[in-house]
Tab-separated table of C-alpha atoms and ligand atoms in Angstrom:
chain	number	residue	atom	x	y	z
A	413	MET	CA	-2.820	-19.669	-27.123
A	414	GLY	CA	0.694	-20.240	-25.863
A	415	LYS	CA	2.987	-18.000	-23.881
A	416	ARG	CA	5.658	-17.895	-26.608
A	417	ILE	CA	5.254	-14.172	-27.205
A	418	PHE	CA	5.770	-13.296	-23.528
A	419	ASN	CA	8.877	-15.421	-23.269
A	420	LYS	CA	10.269	-14.056	-26.512
A	421	TYR	CA	9.640	-10.339	-25.933
A	422	GLU	CA	8.803	-9.500	-22.363
A	423	SER	CA	11.817	-8.622	-20.270
A	424	ASN	CA	13.210	-10.986	-17.730
A	425	VAL	CA	12.245	-8.384	-15.126
A	426	ARG	CA	8.655	-9.691	-15.085
A	427	SER	CA	7.897	-11.390	-11.796
A	428	TYR	CA	4.307	-12.109	-10.662
A	429	CYS	CA	3.545	-14.046	-13.851
A	430	ARG	CA	6.190	-16.590	-12.912
A	431	VAL	CA	4.011	-17.825	-10.046
A	432	PHE	CA	0.603	-16.896	-11.449
A	433	ASP	CA	1.470	-18.487	-14.738
A	434	GLU	CA	-1.747	-18.352	-16.799
A	435	ILE	CA	-3.118	-15.788	-19.243
A	436	LEU	CA	-5.732	-13.786	-17.361
A	437	ASP	CA	-8.641	-12.095	-19.020
A	438	TYR	CA	-11.960	-11.548	-17.227
A	439	ALA	CA	-12.163	-9.934	-13.783
A	440	LYS	CA	-15.176	-8.976	-11.685
A	441	GLY	CA	-15.275	-8.245	-7.974
A	442	SER	CA	-13.031	-10.857	-6.388
A	443	ILE	CA	-13.049	-13.323	-9.288
A	444	ILE	CA	-10.522	-13.457	-12.097
A	445	LYS	CA	-10.797	-15.882	-15.044
A	446	ASP	CA	-8.010	-17.030	-17.315
A	447	ILE	CA	-8.459	-17.510	-21.038
A	448	LYS	CA	-9.379	-21.156	-20.515
A	449	GLY	CA	-12.248	-20.064	-18.281
A	450	LYS	CA	-10.709	-21.238	-15.017
A	451	GLU	CA	-11.743	-19.091	-12.050
A	452	TYR	CA	-9.498	-17.712	-9.323
A	453	ILE	CA	-10.459	-16.024	-6.079
A	454	ASP	CA	-8.314	-12.918	-5.810
A	455	PHE	CA	-6.611	-12.495	-2.421
A	456	PHE	CA	-3.902	-10.324	-3.980
A	457	CYS	CA	-5.965	-7.390	-5.149
A	458	GLY	CA	-3.364	-5.807	-7.417
A	459	ALA	CA	-1.049	-5.476	-4.408
A	460	GLY	CA	-3.642	-3.220	-2.822
A	461	ALA	CA	-4.745	-1.304	-5.923
A	462	LEU	CA	-8.172	-2.965	-6.112
A	463	ASN	CA	-9.662	-2.470	-2.667
A	464	TYR	CA	-13.145	-2.041	-4.136
A	465	GLY	CA	-12.844	-5.057	-6.427
A	466	HIS	CA	-12.249	-5.557	-10.140
A	467	ASN	CA	-14.478	-3.565	-12.469
A	468	ASN	CA	-16.557	-2.234	-9.606
A	469	ASN	CA	-19.917	-1.355	-11.197
A	470	TYR	CA	-20.288	2.027	-9.504
A	471	ILE	CA	-16.794	3.227	-10.405
A	472	LYS	CA	-16.979	1.776	-13.906
A	473	ARG	CA	-20.226	3.567	-14.648
A	474	GLU	CA	-18.752	6.952	-13.698
A	475	VAL	CA	-15.652	6.320	-15.812
A	476	MET	CA	-17.684	5.132	-18.831
A	477	ASN	CA	-20.006	8.159	-18.617
A	478	TYR	CA	-17.008	10.460	-18.535
A	479	LEU	CA	-15.513	8.828	-21.612
A	480	ARG	CA	-18.825	8.662	-23.473
A	481	GLU	CA	-19.241	12.436	-23.117
A	482	ASP	CA	-15.774	13.167	-24.567
A	483	ARG	CA	-14.686	14.932	-21.408
A	484	ILE	CA	-11.024	15.834	-21.156
A	485	VAL	CA	-8.779	12.884	-20.281
A	486	HIS	CA	-5.260	14.286	-20.333
A	487	SER	CA	-4.473	17.811	-19.178
A	488	LEU	CA	-1.091	17.899	-17.368
A	489	ASP	CA	-1.829	20.016	-14.295
A	490	MET	CA	-4.321	22.372	-15.882
A	491	TYR	CA	-7.602	23.100	-14.121
A	492	THR	CA	-10.367	20.700	-15.141
A	493	LYS	CA	-13.902	19.987	-13.991
A	494	ALA	CA	-12.879	16.454	-13.017
A	495	LYS	CA	-10.130	17.822	-10.781
A	496	LEU	CA	-12.442	20.446	-9.302
A	497	ASP	CA	-15.022	17.772	-8.453
A	498	PHE	CA	-12.369	15.470	-7.017
A	499	LEU	CA	-10.823	18.176	-4.814
A	500	GLU	CA	-14.163	19.433	-3.518
A	501	PHE	CA	-15.211	15.908	-2.659
A	502	PHE	CA	-11.882	15.053	-1.033
A	503	GLU	CA	-12.047	18.222	1.064
A	504	GLU	CA	-15.628	17.710	2.187
A	505	LYS	CA	-15.712	13.949	2.765
A	506	ILE	CA	-12.149	12.988	3.614
A	507	LEU	CA	-10.202	15.942	5.021
A	508	ILE	CA	-12.786	17.997	6.933
A	509	PRO	CA	-14.399	15.096	8.858
A	510	ARG	CA	-10.905	14.065	10.002
A	511	LYS	CA	-9.847	17.636	10.746
A	512	PHE	CA	-6.874	17.349	8.381
A	513	LYS	CA	-5.728	20.497	6.623
A	514	TYR	CA	-3.493	19.068	3.918
A	515	LYS	CA	-2.418	20.635	0.656
A	516	ILE	CA	-2.684	18.103	-2.162
A	517	GLN	CA	0.019	17.431	-4.724
A	518	PHE	CA	-0.863	15.378	-7.803
A	519	THR	CA	2.350	13.564	-8.583
A	520	GLY	CA	3.163	11.138	-11.363
A	521	PRO	CA	0.675	8.284	-11.017
A	522	THR	CA	2.707	5.711	-9.074
A	523	GLY	CA	3.373	5.195	-5.403
A	524	THR	CA	7.088	5.567	-5.872
A	525	ASN	CA	6.676	8.955	-7.550
A	526	ALA	CA	4.535	10.249	-4.689
A	527	VAL	CA	7.159	8.973	-2.230
A	528	GLU	CA	9.859	10.785	-4.245
A	529	ALA	CA	7.866	14.002	-3.948
A	530	SER	CA	7.567	13.570	-0.187
A	531	LEU	CA	11.319	13.028	0.204
A	532	LYS	CA	12.267	15.968	-1.990
A	533	LEU	CA	9.882	18.248	-0.173
A	534	ALA	CA	11.035	17.162	3.284
A	535	ARG	CA	14.683	17.723	2.324
A	536	LYS	CA	13.868	21.106	0.822
A	537	VAL	CA	11.902	22.241	3.870
A	538	LYS	CA	14.380	21.070	6.493
A	539	GLN	CA	17.540	21.638	4.424
A	540	ARG	CA	18.893	18.266	5.577
A	541	ASN	CA	19.956	15.343	3.379
A	542	SER	CA	19.112	12.355	5.458
A	543	ILE	CA	15.829	10.444	5.766
A	544	TRP	CA	15.278	7.767	8.395
A	545	CYS	CA	13.139	4.710	7.809
A	546	LEU	CA	12.574	1.302	9.376
A	547	MET	CA	14.277	-1.933	8.420
A	548	GLY	CA	11.714	-4.077	6.617
A	549	CYS	CA	10.143	-1.103	4.847
A	550	PHE	CA	9.067	-0.887	1.217
A	551	HIS	CA	8.584	2.533	-0.358
A	552	GLY	CA	9.066	1.949	-4.083
A	553	MET	CA	11.667	1.291	-6.754
A	554	SER	CA	12.766	4.663	-8.182
A	555	LEU	CA	16.145	5.700	-6.812
A	556	GLY	CA	15.080	8.000	-3.956
A	557	ALA	CA	12.403	5.608	-2.746
A	558	LEU	CA	14.642	2.604	-3.376
A	559	SER	CA	17.284	4.017	-1.075
A	560	LEU	CA	14.664	3.453	1.658
A	561	THR	CA	13.236	0.125	0.462
A	562	SER	CA	15.129	-2.409	2.511
A	563	ASP	CA	15.015	-5.740	0.684
A	564	SER	CA	18.329	-6.627	-0.836
A	565	SER	CA	16.950	-8.028	-4.094
A	566	SER	CA	15.246	-4.708	-4.933
A	567	ARG	CA	18.287	-2.701	-3.867
A	568	GLY	CA	20.555	-4.888	-5.971
A	569	GLY	CA	19.087	-3.415	-9.160
A	570	ALA	CA	20.006	0.197	-8.352
A	571	GLY	CA	23.392	0.287	-10.049
A	572	VAL	CA	24.492	3.284	-7.964
A	573	PRO	CA	25.044	3.757	-4.229
A	574	LEU	CA	21.785	4.212	-2.343
A	575	GLU	CA	22.562	7.055	0.002
A	576	ASN	CA	21.301	9.666	2.423
A	577	VAL	CA	19.120	7.299	4.407
A	578	VAL	CA	19.490	5.537	7.744
A	579	HIS	CA	17.656	2.279	8.436
A	580	ILE	CA	16.455	2.001	12.015
A	581	PRO	CA	15.702	-1.445	13.517
A	582	ALA	CA	11.943	-1.995	13.728
A	583	PRO	CA	10.551	-2.707	17.198
A	584	TYR	CA	9.588	-6.301	16.323
A	585	MET	CA	13.146	-7.251	15.353
A	586	PHE	CA	14.606	-7.747	18.838
A	587	ASP	CA	12.819	-8.656	22.037
A	588	GLY	CA	12.445	-5.566	24.197
A	589	PHE	CA	14.131	-3.289	21.656
A	590	ASP	CA	13.164	0.348	22.164
A	591	THR	CA	13.228	1.913	18.697
A	592	ILE	CA	12.332	5.380	19.961
A	593	LYS	CA	15.071	5.381	22.596
A	594	TYR	CA	17.548	4.186	19.971
A	595	MET	CA	16.595	7.031	17.622
A	596	GLN	CA	16.815	9.582	20.428
A	597	THR	CA	20.288	8.283	21.259
A	598	LEU	CA	21.361	8.693	17.628
A	599	LEU	CA	20.435	12.352	17.921
A	600	ASP	CA	21.725	13.057	21.426
A	601	ASP	CA	24.991	11.115	21.446
A	602	ASP	CA	27.653	13.345	19.922
A	603	HIS	CA	29.555	10.173	19.030
A	604	SER	CA	26.655	8.401	17.254
A	605	GLY	CA	28.051	9.349	13.860
A	606	ILE	CA	24.521	9.852	12.525
A	607	GLU	CA	23.108	13.145	11.308
A	608	LYS	CA	19.650	14.454	12.066
A	609	PRO	CA	17.210	13.597	9.267
A	610	ALA	CA	14.752	15.818	7.435
A	611	ALA	CA	12.044	13.204	7.906
A	612	PHE	CA	11.149	9.822	9.283
A	613	ILE	CA	9.041	7.754	6.879
A	614	MET	CA	7.096	4.637	7.754
A	615	GLU	CA	4.151	2.424	6.847
A	616	THR	CA	1.732	1.798	9.725
A	617	VAL	CA	1.784	-1.834	8.605
A	618	GLN	CA	4.853	-3.071	6.791
A	619	ALA	CA	3.102	-4.832	3.950
A	620	GLU	CA	5.827	-6.011	1.580
A	621	GLY	CA	7.974	-6.345	4.690
A	622	GLY	CA	5.833	-9.282	5.837
A	623	VAL	CA	2.684	-7.770	7.423
A	624	HIS	CA	4.120	-6.263	10.581
A	625	VAL	CA	1.498	-4.098	12.283
A	626	PHE	CA	2.848	-1.249	14.402
A	627	ASP	CA	0.705	-0.666	17.446
A	628	ASP	CA	-1.026	2.621	18.229
A	629	LYS	CA	1.386	3.467	21.026
A	630	PHE	CA	4.389	3.095	18.752
A	631	LEU	CA	2.785	5.327	16.112
A	632	LYS	CA	1.983	7.921	18.739
A	633	ASP	CA	5.512	7.723	20.163
A	634	VAL	CA	7.002	8.165	16.690
A	635	GLU	CA	4.877	11.270	16.209
A	636	THR	CA	6.004	12.701	19.552
A	637	PHE	CA	9.639	11.864	18.784
A	638	CYS	CA	9.393	13.633	15.417
A	639	ASN	CA	7.649	16.690	16.864
A	640	GLU	CA	10.092	17.063	19.736
A	641	ASN	CA	13.092	16.793	17.445
A	642	ASP	CA	11.904	18.929	14.527
A	643	ILE	CA	11.729	15.945	12.138
A	644	LEU	CA	8.894	15.579	9.625
A	645	LEU	CA	6.748	12.459	9.892
A	646	ILE	CA	5.799	10.887	6.561
A	647	ILE	CA	3.237	8.084	6.543
A	648	ASP	CA	3.369	5.957	3.413
A	649	ASP	CA	-0.238	4.822	2.973
A	650	VAL	CA	0.246	3.563	-0.573
A	651	GLN	CA	-0.618	-0.043	0.223
A	652	VAL	CA	-2.443	-0.022	3.556
A	653	GLY	CA	-4.407	3.227	3.174
A	654	ASN	CA	-7.780	3.569	1.445
A	655	ALA	CA	-9.673	1.736	4.191
A	656	ARG	CA	-7.537	-1.433	3.986
A	657	CYS	CA	-6.958	-1.231	7.762
A	658	GLY	CA	-10.530	-0.217	8.613
A	659	THR	CA	-10.148	3.576	8.369
A	660	PHE	CA	-9.467	5.650	5.259
A	661	PHE	CA	-6.017	6.706	6.498
A	662	SER	CA	-4.377	3.753	8.185
A	663	SER	CA	-2.942	5.968	10.941
A	664	GLU	CA	-6.359	7.191	12.116
A	665	ARG	CA	-6.494	4.437	14.749
A	666	ALA	CA	-3.527	6.070	16.550
A	667	LYS	CA	-5.018	9.564	16.284
A	668	ILE	CA	-1.843	11.030	14.850
A	669	ASN	CA	-1.488	13.930	12.460
A	670	PRO	CA	1.415	13.149	10.103
A	671	ASP	CA	3.158	16.035	8.358
A	672	ILE	CA	3.030	14.242	5.012
A	673	VAL	CA	0.885	11.334	3.781
A	674	VAL	CA	1.500	9.418	0.575
A	675	LEU	CA	-1.393	7.732	-1.239
A	676	SER	CA	-1.538	5.661	-4.410
A	677	LYS	CA	-2.852	2.232	-5.516
A	678	SER	CA	-6.549	2.139	-4.438
A	679	ILE	CA	-6.879	5.923	-4.485
A	680	GLY	CA	-7.226	5.256	-8.242
A	681	GLY	CA	-10.644	3.669	-7.640
A	682	PHE	CA	-10.403	0.425	-9.565
A	683	GLY	CA	-6.832	0.154	-10.697
A	684	MET	CA	-6.388	3.493	-12.460
A	685	PRO	CA	-2.852	4.836	-11.993
A	686	PHE	CA	-3.062	7.726	-9.531
A	687	ALA	CA	-1.022	9.104	-6.639
A	688	LEU	CA	-1.221	11.957	-4.172
A	689	THR	CA	1.204	13.495	-1.722
A	690	LEU	CA	-0.596	15.348	1.049
A	691	PHE	CA	1.211	17.763	3.339
A	692	LYS	CA	0.592	20.434	5.909
A	693	PRO	CA	0.136	23.829	4.210
A	694	GLU	CA	3.199	25.404	5.810
A	695	LEU	CA	5.377	22.817	4.049
A	696	ASP	CA	4.207	23.910	0.607
A	697	ILE	CA	7.387	25.690	-0.440
A	698	TRP	CA	7.576	24.110	-3.904
A	699	GLU	CA	8.392	26.424	-6.797
A	700	PRO	CA	5.900	25.946	-9.668
A	701	GLY	CA	6.862	22.851	-11.660
A	702	GLU	CA	9.609	21.816	-9.289
A	703	HIS	CA	8.280	18.238	-9.119
A	704	ASN	CA	6.753	17.815	-12.540
A	705	GLY	CA	5.312	14.984	-14.636
A	706	THR	CA	3.242	14.504	-17.792
A	707	PHE	CA	0.686	12.179	-16.224
A	708	ARG	CA	-0.270	14.206	-13.161
A	709	GLY	CA	-3.472	15.299	-14.840
A	710	ASN	CA	-5.047	11.909	-15.288
A	711	ASN	CA	-8.677	13.008	-15.230
A	712	LEU	CA	-10.014	9.509	-15.742
A	713	ALA	CA	-8.224	8.465	-12.560
A	714	MET	CA	-9.686	11.471	-10.729
A	715	VAL	CA	-13.176	10.427	-11.814
A	716	ALA	CA	-12.482	6.843	-10.739
A	717	SER	CA	-10.939	8.045	-7.491
A	718	LYS	CA	-13.915	10.209	-6.541
A	719	ALA	CA	-16.280	7.378	-7.437
A	720	GLY	CA	-14.199	4.982	-5.335
A	721	LEU	CA	-14.395	7.307	-2.355
A	722	GLU	CA	-18.149	7.752	-2.828
A	723	PHE	CA	-18.520	3.996	-2.967
A	724	MET	CA	-16.398	3.581	0.159
A	725	ILE	CA	-18.586	6.025	2.081
A	726	ASN	CA	-21.958	4.905	0.709
A	727	GLU	CA	-21.250	1.218	1.285
A	728	ASN	CA	-19.797	1.811	4.737
A	729	ILE	CA	-16.627	0.018	3.688
A	730	GLU	CA	-14.578	1.059	6.728
A	731	ASN	CA	-16.981	-0.769	9.054
A	732	GLU	CA	-17.270	-3.710	6.673
A	733	VAL	CA	-13.505	-4.116	6.856
A	734	LYS	CA	-13.633	-4.300	10.646
A	735	ARG	CA	-16.377	-6.929	10.469
A	736	LYS	CA	-14.616	-9.050	7.853
A	737	SER	CA	-11.322	-8.674	9.671
A	738	ALA	CA	-12.785	-10.644	12.568
A	739	ILE	CA	-13.806	-13.448	10.203
A	740	VAL	CA	-10.284	-13.740	8.772
A	741	LYS	CA	-8.567	-13.491	12.150
A	742	SER	CA	-10.642	-16.193	13.771
A	743	TYR	CA	-10.314	-18.474	10.726
A	744	LEU	CA	-6.533	-18.136	10.647
A	745	GLU	CA	-6.201	-18.715	14.364
A	746	LYS	CA	-8.564	-21.670	14.407
A	747	TYR	CA	-7.587	-23.518	11.234
A	748	ILE	CA	-4.239	-22.279	9.909
A	749	LYS	CA	-2.071	-21.577	12.933
A	750	PRO	CA	-2.498	-25.091	14.380
A	751	LEU	CA	-1.124	-26.590	11.138
A	752	SER	CA	2.469	-25.937	12.245
A	753	LYS	CA	4.265	-24.757	15.359
A	754	ASP	CA	6.353	-22.536	13.042
A	755	TYR	CA	3.371	-20.472	11.898
A	756	GLU	CA	2.561	-17.013	13.235
A	757	ILE	CA	-0.474	-14.951	12.319
A	758	ARG	CA	-0.278	-11.152	11.993
A	759	GLY	CA	-2.627	-8.571	10.596
A	760	ILE	CA	-5.233	-5.866	10.875
A	761	GLY	CA	-8.279	-4.917	8.807
A	762	LEU	CA	-8.069	-6.929	5.608
A	763	ILE	CA	-4.321	-7.378	5.398
A	764	TRP	CA	-3.148	-10.592	7.033
A	765	GLY	CA	0.096	-12.499	6.978
A	766	ILE	CA	0.879	-16.111	7.760
A	767	GLU	CA	4.547	-16.273	8.725
A	768	THR	CA	5.690	-19.751	7.690
A	769	ASN	CA	9.354	-19.093	8.584
A	770	ASN	CA	10.185	-21.021	5.399
A	771	GLY	CA	10.499	-19.182	2.071
A	772	LYS	CA	10.586	-22.340	-0.063
A	773	LEU	CA	7.429	-23.650	1.575
A	774	ALA	CA	5.664	-20.302	1.141
A	775	GLU	CA	6.524	-20.327	-2.558
A	776	LYS	CA	5.089	-23.818	-2.985
A	777	ILE	CA	1.943	-22.800	-1.106
A	778	SER	CA	1.440	-19.794	-3.376
A	779	ILE	CA	1.965	-21.905	-6.529
A	780	ASN	CA	-0.326	-24.695	-5.304
A	781	ALA	CA	-2.994	-22.220	-4.211
A	782	PHE	CA	-2.984	-20.756	-7.709
A	783	LYS	CA	-3.486	-24.243	-9.181
A	784	LYS	CA	-6.467	-24.660	-6.852
A	785	GLY	CA	-7.990	-21.310	-7.853
A	786	LEU	CA	-6.685	-18.855	-5.255
A	787	ILE	CA	-4.290	-15.963	-5.866
A	788	VAL	CA	-2.118	-15.216	-2.808
A	789	GLU	CA	1.217	-13.409	-2.788
A	790	ARG	CA	4.250	-13.731	-0.553
A	791	ALA	CA	6.097	-11.035	1.368
A	792	GLY	CA	8.673	-10.477	4.067
A	793	ARG	CA	12.126	-11.757	4.847
A	794	ASP	CA	12.956	-14.674	2.539
A	795	ASN	CA	9.436	-14.212	1.124
A	796	SER	CA	8.263	-16.520	3.871
A	797	VAL	CA	4.966	-14.786	4.636
A	798	ILE	CA	1.727	-15.658	2.832
A	799	LYS	CA	0.040	-12.292	2.466
A	800	LEU	CA	-3.756	-12.189	2.291
A	801	MET	CA	-5.303	-9.042	0.835
A	802	PRO	CA	-8.823	-9.745	-0.398
A	803	ALA	CA	-10.921	-6.932	-1.834
A	804	LEU	CA	-12.696	-5.006	0.915
A	805	THR	CA	-15.920	-5.734	-0.968
A	806	ILE	CA	-15.562	-9.525	-1.047
A	807	ASP	CA	-18.678	-11.514	-0.043
A	808	ASP	CA	-18.374	-13.421	3.220
A	809	ASP	CA	-18.975	-16.749	1.443
A	810	LEU	CA	-16.247	-16.143	-1.101
A	811	LEU	CA	-13.886	-14.965	1.627
A	812	VAL	CA	-14.367	-18.213	3.535
A	813	LYS	CA	-14.164	-20.239	0.320
A	814	GLY	CA	-10.751	-18.664	-0.381
A	815	LEU	CA	-9.610	-19.390	3.168
A	816	ASP	CA	-10.797	-23.004	2.802
A	817	ILE	CA	-8.706	-23.395	-0.369
A	818	LEU	CA	-5.694	-21.969	1.455
A	819	LYS	CA	-6.168	-24.313	4.410
A	820	ASP	CA	-6.491	-27.313	2.114
A	821	VAL	CA	-3.349	-26.307	0.193
A	822	MET	CA	-1.372	-25.641	3.373
A	823	GLU	CA	-2.367	-29.018	4.810
A	824	LYS	CA	-1.102	-30.803	1.708
A	825	THR	CA	2.006	-28.751	0.874
A	826	LYS	CA	5.191	-29.946	2.543
B	952	PLP	C1	4.085	1.082	0.981
B	952	PLP	C2	4.423	1.232	-0.462
B	952	PLP	N1	4.972	2.380	-0.883
B	952	PLP	C3	5.268	2.586	-2.181
B	952	PLP	C4	5.039	1.609	-3.121
B	952	PLP	C5	5.397	1.844	-4.550
B	952	PLP	O1	4.251	1.984	-5.321
B	952	PLP	P1	4.347	1.788	-6.908
B	952	PLP	O2	4.608	0.343	-7.144
B	952	PLP	O3	3.019	2.232	-7.423
B	952	PLP	O4	5.452	2.648	-7.373
B	952	PLP	C6	4.459	0.386	-2.731
B	952	PLP	C7	4.219	-0.691	-3.698
B	952	PLP	O5	3.962	-1.822	-3.388
B	952	PLP	C8	4.155	0.201	-1.363
B	952	PLP	O6	3.618	-0.945	-0.933
């Protein structure tokens, strides 16, 4: 079977398949097979959509049972039993134990749509146009979210001016740079030329931005800054939420209470399209239908989502992530970092980045790793960071086997 049909019909916009250039078919846990039967260890995880692995047995069983019984699949935002079960579970097992009192908005089923909802709502509540974000951020590709997303290649596709946002330098960008003081100056200096925003949005770990982990103090300081200045804090947990960092919400480690949280990717259980925007009840000033969408009532995704959360709790995934994180960290520091003085290691939980400081080299590493049976993506400035995101459920042996392949490839790739 050749790739003629893809080349002939599929738009030039396709991207991942250019590096991972085989026809994939089977997938279970952390193993993918192509149509020739070659196996790959998956350290990409659907860009964070498959935290509990491919075709997770527990989630799959719940989804198959639901389908077998002809339960309702599509229902816009009407009340359904699947939604009732999901909400009750989410309240009891996710919100109450964390003392969060969020309202839940089912948005269209992509991260970017849930980000759009958060931006619209923040602007509506505060009656201000501007949103602030950090340089290096990624929040999605639809126009509102794209105005935040900082990489120039994504922004280049917009076709219209990307407005009403201000990009703030991230703390890691300059030695000793005080991001909070800078933001306070923008507000206090009557010659700054910058208007007060409705909200400040950030990821606790810039994932697409090259795996930059913001420390607990910075997160706490951002929260204080937002509270003191009447600015809403939005945490975009689309990629690094769902236990990826060792707690369900990635910001739990800093003990903050964001005004709005955006979830997608792995909240869909095992790759089902699903997204949620959570916000404090007093912010819920939407008119009915004001942020609408045909696929908000994806009951199959709600079933998969609830099953994914059950699995996460029953299998103690948050603690497993912390344990496996130590394995990855020590491996990278012991075997990968010494390979070059240019390499830096960054990460938390089960998201790790190897900064090669060389985009061309990183591309070759990713291509060669794929040839050797390992799927790893790149991220960051000049795509120079090798980003490791194994499933949170990966066996220790397979995790180390994947790291061994990467080490071997990095030793040989010049
Ligand atoms: C932090 C973050 N926000 C938003 C998005 C957009 O999600 P989607 O691709 O589902 O629109 C992504 C996607 O990678 C992301 O990483």
